[in-house]
Amino acid sequence: MFDLIKHLVKNDIQHTVSDNGNITITHNLDLEDISGVDTLPDNLTVGGGLDLSGTSITALPDNLTVGGWLDLRGTSITALPDNLTVGGGLDLRGTSITALPDNLTVGGGLYLSGTGITALPDNLTVGGGLDLSGTSITALPDHFSCNSLYLDAERISNIAYRKNCGYSSRTIFAAWTGKEFRIAAGCFFGSIEQFEQAVDDRYDGDAAEAYKKAGRDCVAELTKKLNPKD
């Protein structure tokens, strides 16, 4: 079993231990590719980022709090604890995880490419980008929030998309977040009004009108798809 305290002392990593044995690490904890890392103690708090990529860990401790990013790439993690707190990005690419806990909140980006996840939890909150590309997810949850959204448009049933839009010939799509329709175009993810303003800031003439029409068409198509009786 991995002895975290021994590792912290040996590597002069700043930390404190409470009277009941809970460990708080002041800054980052980088355990990437360190052999023998198979478990961590419950109630662990890491003030900065926690890198567990390439380790043998298969489960996260209960009541884990990470102030920065949490990197789990290439691990055999199959689930996340319900009470996980991540202040930065959460990288799950290439892990064995198959589901996310309800009401998960991630302060930064959430990266799910190459995982076995087939559905997202309701009320998912992502402070940065949400990357679903390369997954078997076929629908977005009824309620979610993120700052940008990346997915394989042909796979997702509850969006509407248009290909070859704008100067970059990108695929754009409309999604319903539970509060409003939003348009995704590259790193942009905002309301149709914000989308049209962003287009006007970069385009003019027929090119601008064609791009904005593609966005409006996506919203109109998705409205009909989600409200077939209207």
Steps between C-alpha positions, in 0.01 A plus 500: 500500500628844406618704800407858415648656815834331434495630141419854615777506760758344268428753224465798734143569388329754724206348688317485829335213690200574720439341840269244338757412237364693202772615261503842334760569229563869446586503131521241220543125540661338197493119513511445123642158404621428854491127559306367797243781514188285540301685768472835677360575848143621553435869573806607301520868401738621228519878470635496146492235228510123544662292226430126521549422132678175429461370857344173619218672685154348440283713731510847647474555876179617662466876558787585266538876440729629227535876463658486154501244219456125546677287239393134487606420143582139430396369842260214573259727688145370440295751701522832683385550860174690543663764718796580275594869475722620213579869470684474168486266203422128519676281243353151466628420151583134447376390843269205575226726636148423379284754688515835678327586830185712498542874556873487421664843501839555338656846518698466178472277194370141495669266252331167429647385168575130483291406804214249520253765619171473310292765680555822693341569840230761533604836644860459386690826553829560318679832537711453187470289187308171490659255256282203404676418174597136458239374748183293454280772650189538284309777680562805717337520845187708553691748717870580474739793474845551351701774330567307179382167364677254272326187369443277199191670356379196305481295823289733714125466460385818676696763309464650152807576293624648174828417327746717308420827676712813502853555377619185679226280346426375850199310627279708729209374706218608729447341842243550777660548843177490702487879506560613144607398152870545443712490188837323502757609243856402585574633847192727491192382690233762552149617422386564143521874569858468623582279202367755251695779671818288488442435129445871431828575677694281254293478184306733273269489201372171363750297702364640826138447399563141391679417826228659714230324300668166568481574873135603481418191295662279765286657773184470292568134418581413861186679624290277276696191600449562872137616463357278226137598576560874468 
